[in-house]
mmCIF file of C-alpha atoms in Angstrom:
data_model
loop_
_atom_site.group_PDB
_atom_site.id
_atom_site.type_symbol
_atom_site.label_atom_id
_atom_site.label_comp_id
_atom_site.label_asym_id
_atom_site.label_seq_id
_atom_site.Cartn_x
_atom_site.Cartn_y
_atom_site.Cartn_z
ATOM 1 C CA MET U 113 -7.087 -27.235 38.338
ATOM 2 C CA THR U 114 -6.452 -27.783 34.182
ATOM 3 C CA SER U 115 -9.582 -26.349 33.645
ATOM 4 C CA LEU U 116 -8.761 -23.458 35.665
ATOM 5 C CA LYS U 117 -5.474 -22.769 34.314
ATOM 6 C CA ALA U 118 -6.988 -23.500 30.547
ATOM 7 C CA LEU U 119 -9.178 -20.210 31.455
ATOM 8 C CA ALA U 120 -6.386 -18.059 32.709
ATOM 9 C CA VAL U 121 -4.562 -18.757 29.737
ATOM 10 C CA ARG U 122 -7.598 -17.727 27.668
ATOM 11 C CA ALA U 123 -8.605 -14.690 29.601
ATOM 12 C CA ALA U 124 -4.629 -13.778 29.010
ATOM 13 C CA ARG U 125 -4.537 -13.922 25.495
ATOM 14 C CA ARG U 126 -7.702 -12.011 25.275
ATOM 15 C CA THR U 127 -6.062 -9.115 27.087
ATOM 16 C CA ARG U 128 -2.760 -9.365 25.028
ATOM 17 C CA SER U 129 -4.996 -9.230 22.199
ATOM 18 C CA ALA U 130 -7.082 -6.281 23.477
ATOM 19 C CA LEU U 131 -4.268 -4.457 24.604
ATOM 20 C CA ALA U 132 -1.809 -5.120 21.548
ATOM 21 C CA PRO U 133 -3.505 -2.195 19.513
ATOM 22 C CA VAL U 134 -3.139 -0.010 22.284
ATOM 23 C CA TRP U 135 0.895 -0.894 22.740
ATOM 24 C CA GLU U 136 1.299 -0.438 18.756
ATOM 25 C CA SER U 137 -0.690 3.102 18.625
ATOM 26 C CA ALA U 138 1.694 4.181 21.757
ATOM 27 C CA VAL U 139 5.141 2.747 19.897
ATOM 28 C CA VAL U 140 4.059 4.273 16.784
ATOM 29 C CA GLY U 141 3.422 7.561 18.737
ATOM 30 C CA LEU U 142 7.061 7.539 20.115
ATOM 31 C CA LEU U 143 9.031 7.295 16.933
ATOM 32 C CA GLN U 144 6.683 9.425 15.343
ATOM 33 C CA GLY U 145 7.675 12.061 18.498
ATOM 34 C CA LEU U 146 11.526 11.065 18.088
ATOM 35 C CA VAL U 147 11.932 11.483 14.580
ATOM 36 C CA TRP U 148 9.952 15.140 14.927
ATOM 37 C CA TRP U 149 12.465 16.182 17.995
ATOM 38 C CA SER U 150 15.055 15.243 16.165
ATOM 39 C CA ARG U 151 14.615 16.847 13.001
ATOM 40 C CA LEU U 152 14.391 19.759 14.893
ATOM 41 C CA PHE U 153 17.987 20.331 15.784
ATOM 42 C CA PRO U 154 20.894 19.351 13.475
ATOM 43 C CA VAL U 155 21.810 15.592 12.954
ATOM 44 C CA SER U 156 24.868 16.425 15.090
ATOM 45 C CA TRP U 157 23.046 17.289 18.331
ATOM 46 C CA SER U 158 20.300 15.002 18.247
ATOM 47 C CA ARG U 159 22.660 11.962 17.925
ATOM 48 C CA THR U 160 25.231 13.802 20.717
ATOM 49 C CA ILE U 161 22.329 13.546 23.220
ATOM 50 C CA ILE U 162 20.844 10.573 21.505
ATOM 51 C CA ARG U 163 24.029 8.537 21.459
ATOM 52 C CA SER U 164 25.425 9.308 25.200
ATOM 53 C CA PHE U 165 21.799 7.990 26.644
ATOM 54 C CA ALA U 166 22.427 4.937 24.399
ATOM 55 C CA TRP U 167 26.428 4.775 25.395
ATOM 56 C CA LEU U 168 25.746 5.313 29.423
ATOM 57 C CA PHE U 169 22.009 2.771 29.019
ATOM 58 C CA GLY U 170 22.504 0.260 26.819
ATOM 59 C CA PRO U 171 24.886 -2.135 28.204
ATOM 60 C CA LEU U 172 22.269 -2.052 31.164
ATOM 61 C CA PHE U 173 19.958 -3.843 28.871
ATOM 62 C CA VAL U 174 18.410 -6.948 29.273
ATOM 63 C CA VAL U 175 19.828 -7.931 25.263
ATOM 64 C CA SER U 176 22.988 -6.568 25.769
ATOM 65 C CA ARG U 177 23.833 -10.079 27.489
ATOM 66 C CA THR U 178 23.761 -11.678 23.860
ATOM 67 C CA ALA U 179 25.828 -8.982 22.751
ATOM 68 C CA ARG U 180 28.469 -9.956 25.704
ATOM 69 C CA ARG U 181 27.819 -13.635 24.999
ATOM 70 C CA ASN U 182 28.343 -13.067 20.956
ATOM 71 C CA LEU U 183 31.867 -10.702 21.842
ATOM 72 C CA ARG U 184 33.300 -13.136 24.457
ATOM 73 C CA LEU U 185 32.881 -16.251 21.516
ATOM 74 C CA ALA U 186 34.287 -14.424 18.815
ATOM 75 C CA PHE U 187 37.313 -12.316 21.511
ATOM 76 C CA PRO U 188 37.656 -15.307 24.010
ATOM 77 C CA GLU U 189 41.165 -13.364 24.601
ATOM 78 C CA LYS U 190 39.095 -10.273 25.474
ATOM 79 C CA SER U 191 39.060 -9.526 29.121
ATOM 80 C CA SER U 192 35.141 -9.078 30.797
ATOM 81 C CA TRP U 193 36.262 -5.357 30.917
ATOM 82 C CA GLN U 194 36.760 -4.986 27.547
ATOM 83 C CA ILE U 195 33.892 -6.421 26.310
ATOM 84 C CA TRP U 196 31.917 -4.673 28.398
ATOM 85 C CA TRP U 197 33.085 -1.444 26.949
ATOM 86 C CA MET U 198 32.800 -2.977 23.761
ATOM 87 C CA VAL U 199 29.081 -3.395 24.443
ATOM 88 C CA ALA U 200 29.048 0.282 24.911
ATOM 89 C CA GLY U 201 30.501 1.483 21.618
ATOM 90 C CA VAL U 202 27.568 -1.297 19.847
ATOM 91 C CA TRP U 203 25.524 1.133 21.693
ATOM 92 C CA ASP U 204 27.303 4.174 20.876
ATOM 93 C CA ASN U 205 26.754 2.799 16.960
ATOM 94 C CA LEU U 206 23.171 2.655 17.147
ATOM 95 C CA GLY U 207 22.623 6.046 19.092
ATOM 96 C CA CYS U 208 23.615 7.062 16.532
ATOM 97 C CA MET U 209 21.969 5.555 14.153
ATOM 98 C CA ALA U 210 18.997 6.641 15.847
ATOM 99 C CA ALA U 211 19.172 9.776 15.192
ATOM 100 C CA GLU U 212 20.890 9.617 11.954
ATOM 101 C CA PHE U 213 17.543 7.845 10.402
ATOM 102 C CA ALA U 214 15.364 11.313 11.007
ATOM 103 C CA HIS U 215 18.112 13.077 8.892
ATOM 104 C CA LEU U 216 18.936 10.487 6.530
ATOM 105 C CA ASP U 217 17.744 12.824 3.533
ATOM 106 C CA ARG U 218 20.277 15.590 5.499
ATOM 107 C CA ILE U 219 23.013 13.519 5.498
ATOM 108 C CA TRP U 220 24.306 12.564 2.107
ATOM 109 C CA ASP U 221 26.229 15.497 0.315
ATOM 110 C CA TYR U 222 28.472 13.238 -1.657
ATOM 111 C CA ASP U 223 29.854 15.168 -4.410
ATOM 112 C CA PRO U 224 31.522 13.018 -7.244
ATOM 113 C CA ASP U 225 33.316 16.270 -7.868
ATOM 114 C CA HIS U 226 34.848 17.244 -4.709
ATOM 115 C CA PRO U 227 34.626 13.641 -3.306
ATOM 116 C CA GLY U 228 36.830 13.959 0.460
ATOM 117 C CA ASN U 229 34.695 17.309 1.284
ATOM 118 C CA GLY U 230 31.451 16.275 2.031
ATOM 119 C CA THR U 231 29.782 13.851 4.945
ATOM 120 C CA ILE U 232 30.302 10.971 2.751
ATOM 121 C CA GLU U 233 33.363 9.685 0.967
ATOM 122 C CA ILE U 234 33.228 6.761 -1.773
ATOM 123 C CA VAL U 235 35.673 4.124 -2.044
ATOM 124 C CA GLY U 236 34.634 1.865 -5.178
ATOM 125 C CA ALA U 237 32.476 5.155 -6.650
ATOM 126 C CA ASP U 238 34.453 3.761 -10.354
ATOM 127 C CA ILE U 239 33.435 0.388 -9.500
ATOM 128 C CA MET U 240 29.545 1.583 -8.996
ATOM 129 C CA ALA U 241 29.867 3.857 -12.397
ATOM 130 C CA ARG U 242 31.137 0.432 -14.435
ATOM 131 C CA LEU U 243 27.860 -1.414 -13.073
ATOM 132 C CA ARG U 244 25.856 1.418 -13.527
ATOM 133 C CA ASP U 245 26.759 1.219 -17.777
ATOM 134 C CA ASP U 246 27.778 -2.226 -18.246
ATOM 135 C CA GLY U 247 24.074 -3.155 -18.831
ATOM 136 C CA ARG U 248 23.897 -6.604 -16.591
ATOM 137 C CA PRO U 249 22.403 -7.357 -13.647
ATOM 138 C CA ALA U 250 24.662 -7.222 -9.950
ATOM 139 C CA LEU U 251 24.070 -8.111 -6.547
ATOM 140 C CA PHE U 252 25.305 -6.671 -3.528
ATOM 141 C CA PHE U 253 25.634 -8.264 -0.075
ATOM 142 C CA THR U 254 26.137 -5.953 3.028
ATOM 143 C CA ALA U 255 26.246 -6.671 6.861
ATOM 144 C CA HIS U 256 24.625 -4.388 9.874
ATOM 145 C CA THR U 257 28.039 -2.004 10.016
ATOM 146 C CA GLY U 258 27.995 1.934 10.611
ATOM 147 C CA ASN U 259 25.079 3.165 9.945
ATOM 148 C CA TRP U 260 23.987 0.414 7.217
ATOM 149 C CA GLU U 261 21.217 2.163 5.833
ATOM 150 C CA LEU U 262 23.231 4.371 3.894
ATOM 151 C CA ASN U 263 23.700 1.339 1.984
ATOM 152 C CA ALA U 264 20.760 1.456 0.649
ATOM 153 C CA ILE U 265 21.100 5.590 -0.447
ATOM 154 C CA THR U 266 24.081 5.244 -2.029
ATOM 155 C CA GLY U 267 22.832 2.140 -5.146
ATOM 156 C CA ALA U 268 20.057 5.356 -5.780
ATOM 157 C CA LYS U 269 22.195 8.388 -5.939
ATOM 158 C CA LEU U 270 24.731 7.069 -8.041
ATOM 159 C CA GLY U 271 22.459 6.128 -10.646
ATOM 160 C CA VAL U 272 22.372 2.022 -10.248
ATOM 161 C CA PRO U 273 19.562 1.045 -11.146
ATOM 162 C CA GLY U 274 17.764 -1.703 -8.412
ATOM 163 C CA GLY U 275 16.489 -1.827 -5.123
ATOM 164 C CA VAL U 276 17.011 -2.979 -1.951
ATOM 165 C CA LEU U 277 15.054 -6.488 0.036
ATOM 166 C CA TYR U 278 14.268 -4.940 3.284
ATOM 167 C CA ARG U 279 13.004 -6.888 6.424
ATOM 168 C CA ALA U 280 9.881 -4.580 8.360
ATOM 169 C CA PRO U 281 8.655 -4.532 11.690
ATOM 170 C CA ASN U 282 6.849 -6.689 13.082
ATOM 171 C CA ILE U 283 4.456 -3.981 14.304
ATOM 172 C CA LYS U 284 2.324 -2.750 11.408
ATOM 173 C CA LYS U 285 1.933 0.950 11.621
ATOM 174 C CA ALA U 286 5.798 0.978 12.122
ATOM 175 C CA ALA U 287 6.286 -0.703 9.383
ATOM 176 C CA ASP U 288 4.507 1.935 7.316
ATOM 177 C CA LEU U 289 5.824 4.440 8.952
ATOM 178 C CA ILE U 290 9.775 3.516 8.041
ATOM 179 C CA THR U 291 8.831 2.418 4.698
ATOM 180 C CA GLU U 292 7.204 5.893 4.310
ATOM 181 C CA MET U 293 10.462 7.792 5.576
ATOM 182 C CA ARG U 294 13.063 5.038 3.448
ATOM 183 C CA ALA U 295 11.122 5.786 0.852
ATOM 184 C CA GLN U 296 11.533 9.402 0.371
ATOM 185 C CA THR U 297 16.006 8.974 -0.430
ATOM 186 C CA MET U 298 15.350 4.385 -0.671
ATOM 187 C CA PRO U 299 13.632 3.880 -4.487
ATOM 188 C CA GLY U 300 13.231 -0.118 -5.365
ATOM 189 C CA LEU U 301 12.326 -0.972 -1.813
ATOM 190 C CA VAL U 302 11.319 -5.108 -2.120
ATOM 191 C CA LYS U 303 9.644 -6.434 1.072
ATOM 192 C CA ALA U 304 10.785 -9.835 2.462
ATOM 193 C CA SER U 305 7.974 -11.797 1.484
ATOM 194 C CA ARG U 306 6.875 -14.677 -0.177
ATOM 195 C CA ASN U 307 7.142 -12.897 -3.345
ATOM 196 C CA ALA U 308 9.942 -11.159 -2.673
ATOM 197 C CA GLY U 309 12.177 -13.956 -4.503
ATOM 198 C CA ARG U 310 10.320 -13.597 -8.200
ATOM 199 C CA GLN U 311 10.337 -9.676 -7.472
ATOM 200 C CA MET U 312 13.969 -9.893 -7.310
ATOM 201 C CA ALA U 313 14.414 -12.564 -10.202
ATOM 202 C CA ARG U 314 12.371 -9.540 -12.135
ATOM 203 C CA MET U 315 14.721 -7.127 -11.815
ATOM 204 C CA LEU U 316 17.530 -8.954 -12.711
ATOM 205 C CA GLU U 317 15.946 -9.906 -15.294
ATOM 206 C CA ASP U 318 15.843 -6.494 -16.312
ATOM 207 C CA GLY U 319 19.466 -5.827 -15.999
ATOM 208 C CA GLU U 320 18.615 -4.480 -12.252
ATOM 209 C CA HIS U 321 20.794 -4.665 -9.356
ATOM 210 C CA ILE U 322 19.716 -6.250 -5.821
ATOM 211 C CA GLY U 323 21.283 -5.563 -2.027
ATOM 212 C CA MET U 324 20.545 -7.504 1.324
ATOM 213 C CA LEU U 325 21.817 -7.838 4.385
ATOM 214 C CA VAL U 326 23.167 -11.358 4.939
ATOM 215 C CA ASP U 327 25.085 -11.800 8.526
ATOM 216 C CA GLN U 328 21.935 -12.830 10.355
ATOM 217 C CA TYR U 329 21.428 -15.957 11.712
ATOM 218 C CA TRP U 330 18.683 -17.931 9.100
ATOM 219 C CA GLY U 331 16.706 -21.196 10.550
ATOM 220 C CA GLN U 332 16.583 -22.975 6.913
ATOM 221 C CA GLY U 333 19.810 -21.459 5.642
ATOM 222 C CA VAL U 334 22.865 -23.286 4.500
ATOM 223 C CA VAL U 335 25.589 -23.400 7.263
ATOM 224 C CA VAL U 336 28.992 -21.668 7.096
ATOM 225 C CA ASP U 337 31.837 -20.739 9.560
ATOM 226 C CA PHE U 338 31.790 -17.766 11.196
ATOM 227 C CA PHE U 339 34.437 -17.029 13.592
ATOM 228 C CA GLY U 340 35.155 -20.149 14.103
ATOM 229 C CA ARG U 341 31.396 -21.267 14.784
ATOM 230 C CA ARG U 342 28.718 -22.329 12.835
ATOM 231 C CA ALA U 343 26.059 -20.060 11.777
ATOM 232 C CA HIS U 344 22.901 -20.792 9.435
ATOM 233 C CA THR U 345 22.698 -17.994 6.623
ATOM 234 C CA ASN U 346 20.166 -17.224 4.008
ATOM 235 C CA PRO U 347 21.042 -18.747 0.970
ATOM 236 C CA THR U 348 19.228 -16.164 -1.309
ATOM 237 C CA LEU U 349 22.112 -13.861 -2.489
ATOM 238 C CA ALA U 350 24.256 -17.348 -3.907
ATOM 239 C CA ARG U 351 20.539 -18.482 -5.047
ATOM 240 C CA LEU U 352 20.440 -15.862 -7.573
ATOM 241 C CA ALA U 353 23.942 -15.359 -8.259
ATOM 242 C CA ARG U 354 23.785 -18.817 -8.928
ATOM 243 C CA GLN U 355 20.657 -18.403 -11.061
ATOM 244 C CA PHE U 356 21.904 -15.119 -13.359
ATOM 245 C CA ASP U 357 25.810 -15.853 -13.379
ATOM 246 C CA CYS U 358 26.233 -12.034 -12.649
ATOM 247 C CA PRO U 359 28.919 -11.007 -10.247
ATOM 248 C CA VAL U 360 28.444 -9.906 -6.539
ATOM 249 C CA HIS U 361 30.005 -7.029 -4.813
ATOM 250 C CA GLY U 362 30.220 -6.378 -1.071
ATOM 251 C CA MET U 363 29.096 -2.532 0.131
ATOM 252 C CA ARG U 364 29.851 -1.685 3.421
ATOM 253 C CA VAL U 365 29.550 2.067 5.546
ATOM 254 C CA ILE U 366 32.285 2.651 7.929
ATOM 255 C CA ARG U 367 31.709 5.446 11.091
ATOM 256 C CA LEU U 368 34.109 7.942 10.632
ATOM 257 C CA PRO U 369 35.294 10.587 13.768
ATOM 258 C CA ARG U 370 33.201 14.275 13.812
ATOM 259 C CA GLY U 371 29.696 12.365 12.097
ATOM 260 C CA ARG U 372 31.467 10.883 9.053
ATOM 261 C CA PHE U 373 30.917 8.086 6.851
ATOM 262 C CA ARG U 374 33.173 5.754 4.046
ATOM 263 C CA ILE U 375 31.247 3.748 1.932
ATOM 264 C CA GLU U 376 33.247 0.748 0.789
ATOM 265 C CA ILE U 377 32.339 -0.696 -2.658
ATOM 266 C CA THR U 378 34.402 -4.218 -2.659
ATOM 267 C CA GLU U 379 35.838 -5.537 -6.701
ATOM 268 C CA GLU U 380 33.706 -9.027 -7.630
ATOM 269 C CA VAL U 381 33.931 -11.383 -5.210
ATOM 270 C CA PRO U 382 35.068 -14.307 -6.229
ATOM 271 C CA LEU U 383 32.548 -17.421 -5.473
ATOM 272 C CA PRO U 384 33.776 -20.933 -5.674
ATOM 273 C CA ARG U 385 31.283 -23.428 -8.625
ATOM 274 C CA ASP U 386 30.268 -26.650 -8.434
ATOM 275 C CA ALA U 387 32.543 -29.378 -11.794
ATOM 276 C CA GLU U 388 29.233 -27.921 -14.051
ATOM 277 C CA GLY U 389 30.866 -24.402 -13.753
ATOM 278 C CA ARG U 390 27.519 -23.068 -11.414
ATOM 279 C CA ILE U 391 27.963 -21.294 -8.316
ATOM 280 C CA ASP U 392 28.396 -23.466 -5.604
ATOM 281 C CA VAL U 393 25.597 -22.216 -2.879
ATOM 282 C CA GLU U 394 26.969 -23.432 -0.109
ATOM 283 C CA GLY U 395 30.415 -22.297 -1.072
ATOM 284 C CA ALA U 396 29.741 -19.100 -2.540
ATOM 285 C CA MET U 397 27.834 -18.292 1.211
ATOM 286 C CA GLN U 398 30.853 -18.927 2.996
ATOM 287 C CA ALA U 399 32.763 -16.512 0.887
ATOM 288 C CA VAL U 400 30.378 -14.058 1.393
ATOM 289 C CA SER U 401 30.725 -14.810 5.548
ATOM 290 C CA ASN U 402 34.627 -14.897 5.141
ATOM 291 C CA VAL U 403 34.525 -11.199 3.553
ATOM 292 C CA ILE U 404 31.664 -9.880 6.941
ATOM 293 C CA GLU U 405 34.104 -11.449 9.173
ATOM 294 C CA GLY U 406 36.462 -9.547 8.329
ATOM 295 C CA TRP U 407 34.523 -6.111 8.192
ATOM 296 C CA VAL U 408 33.857 -6.913 11.752
ATOM 297 C CA ARG U 409 37.053 -8.220 13.291
ATOM 298 C CA GLU U 410 37.891 -4.382 11.399
ATOM 299 C CA TYR U 411 35.493 -1.873 13.637
ATOM 300 C CA PRO U 412 34.070 -4.521 16.233
ATOM 301 C CA THR U 413 32.091 -2.353 17.769
ATOM 302 C CA GLN U 414 30.138 -0.679 15.304
ATOM 303 C CA TRP U 415 28.895 -4.423 14.040
ATOM 304 C CA LEU U 416 25.153 -5.080 15.446
ATOM 305 C CA TRP U 417 26.282 -8.017 18.672
ATOM 306 C CA LEU U 418 22.670 -7.868 20.018
ATOM 307 C CA HIS U 419 21.608 -10.455 17.606
ATOM 308 C CA ARG U 420 22.149 -14.171 18.273
ATOM 309 C CA ARG U 421 24.268 -14.982 15.456
ATOM 310 C CA TRP U 422 24.847 -18.383 16.443
ATOM 311 C CA ARG U 423 21.999 -21.133 18.166
#
């Protein structure tokens, strides 16, 4: 019996390995087709269509159980129906993002001479101007809120030298396609890898700026309080801030009515220091997490609750 079971396991593995290239090609083909289809229409049209399907069917997907569990933990006072509608709002935001990803090179229309007239408005453009001209490195943290892809475009469009740390999809062909699309609007992309830390350190040594998402689970990270529960968080941001003693700012994207966005850049976030005057890594990540929790509480349906934040 044992040998038969081992043979069955090996056969299943060989089958998965043989089908993997077919599966990957199908995923990439679907992604390319969606991008091509979406760009045939104005972003408002494709966004309306995709968000409608996402809002209607997304809450029925298995992954939505994770979102409902997370929301019950974060908002125990909410009823089951309120939680359900919040999950639908999360999918609505993701549907919008899916449509907008194909149009990122078209969405940006911020005009500093007429800052309130376009699709994009910026709060804190003066902060970015100071950081651009002071010759010092700086770090930005953000979260999966609104259309978070716009964070990576902001620095380049405002002339702030630097890059963004990103995690590539597991499917290589899909990762290559997404990276190629992002590179058109997001220079300085830093792929999360063993060499990413050294690459970012070199950039900071040259006075550049680095942005990164810090709101997801990181098994080897430091423990912070997030919505009253223990959450493991990637400490890379705080470690770089400690190493270079550079300022840390928050940046978020808020989705507004009628297809508009507000990008907010915070002033420098005060970070606790140890007895030697150096930035305390755990305390710094707690300070950052407090800011992000405030963002999420303000616009809860615009955050990515589908991720298992607490484990």
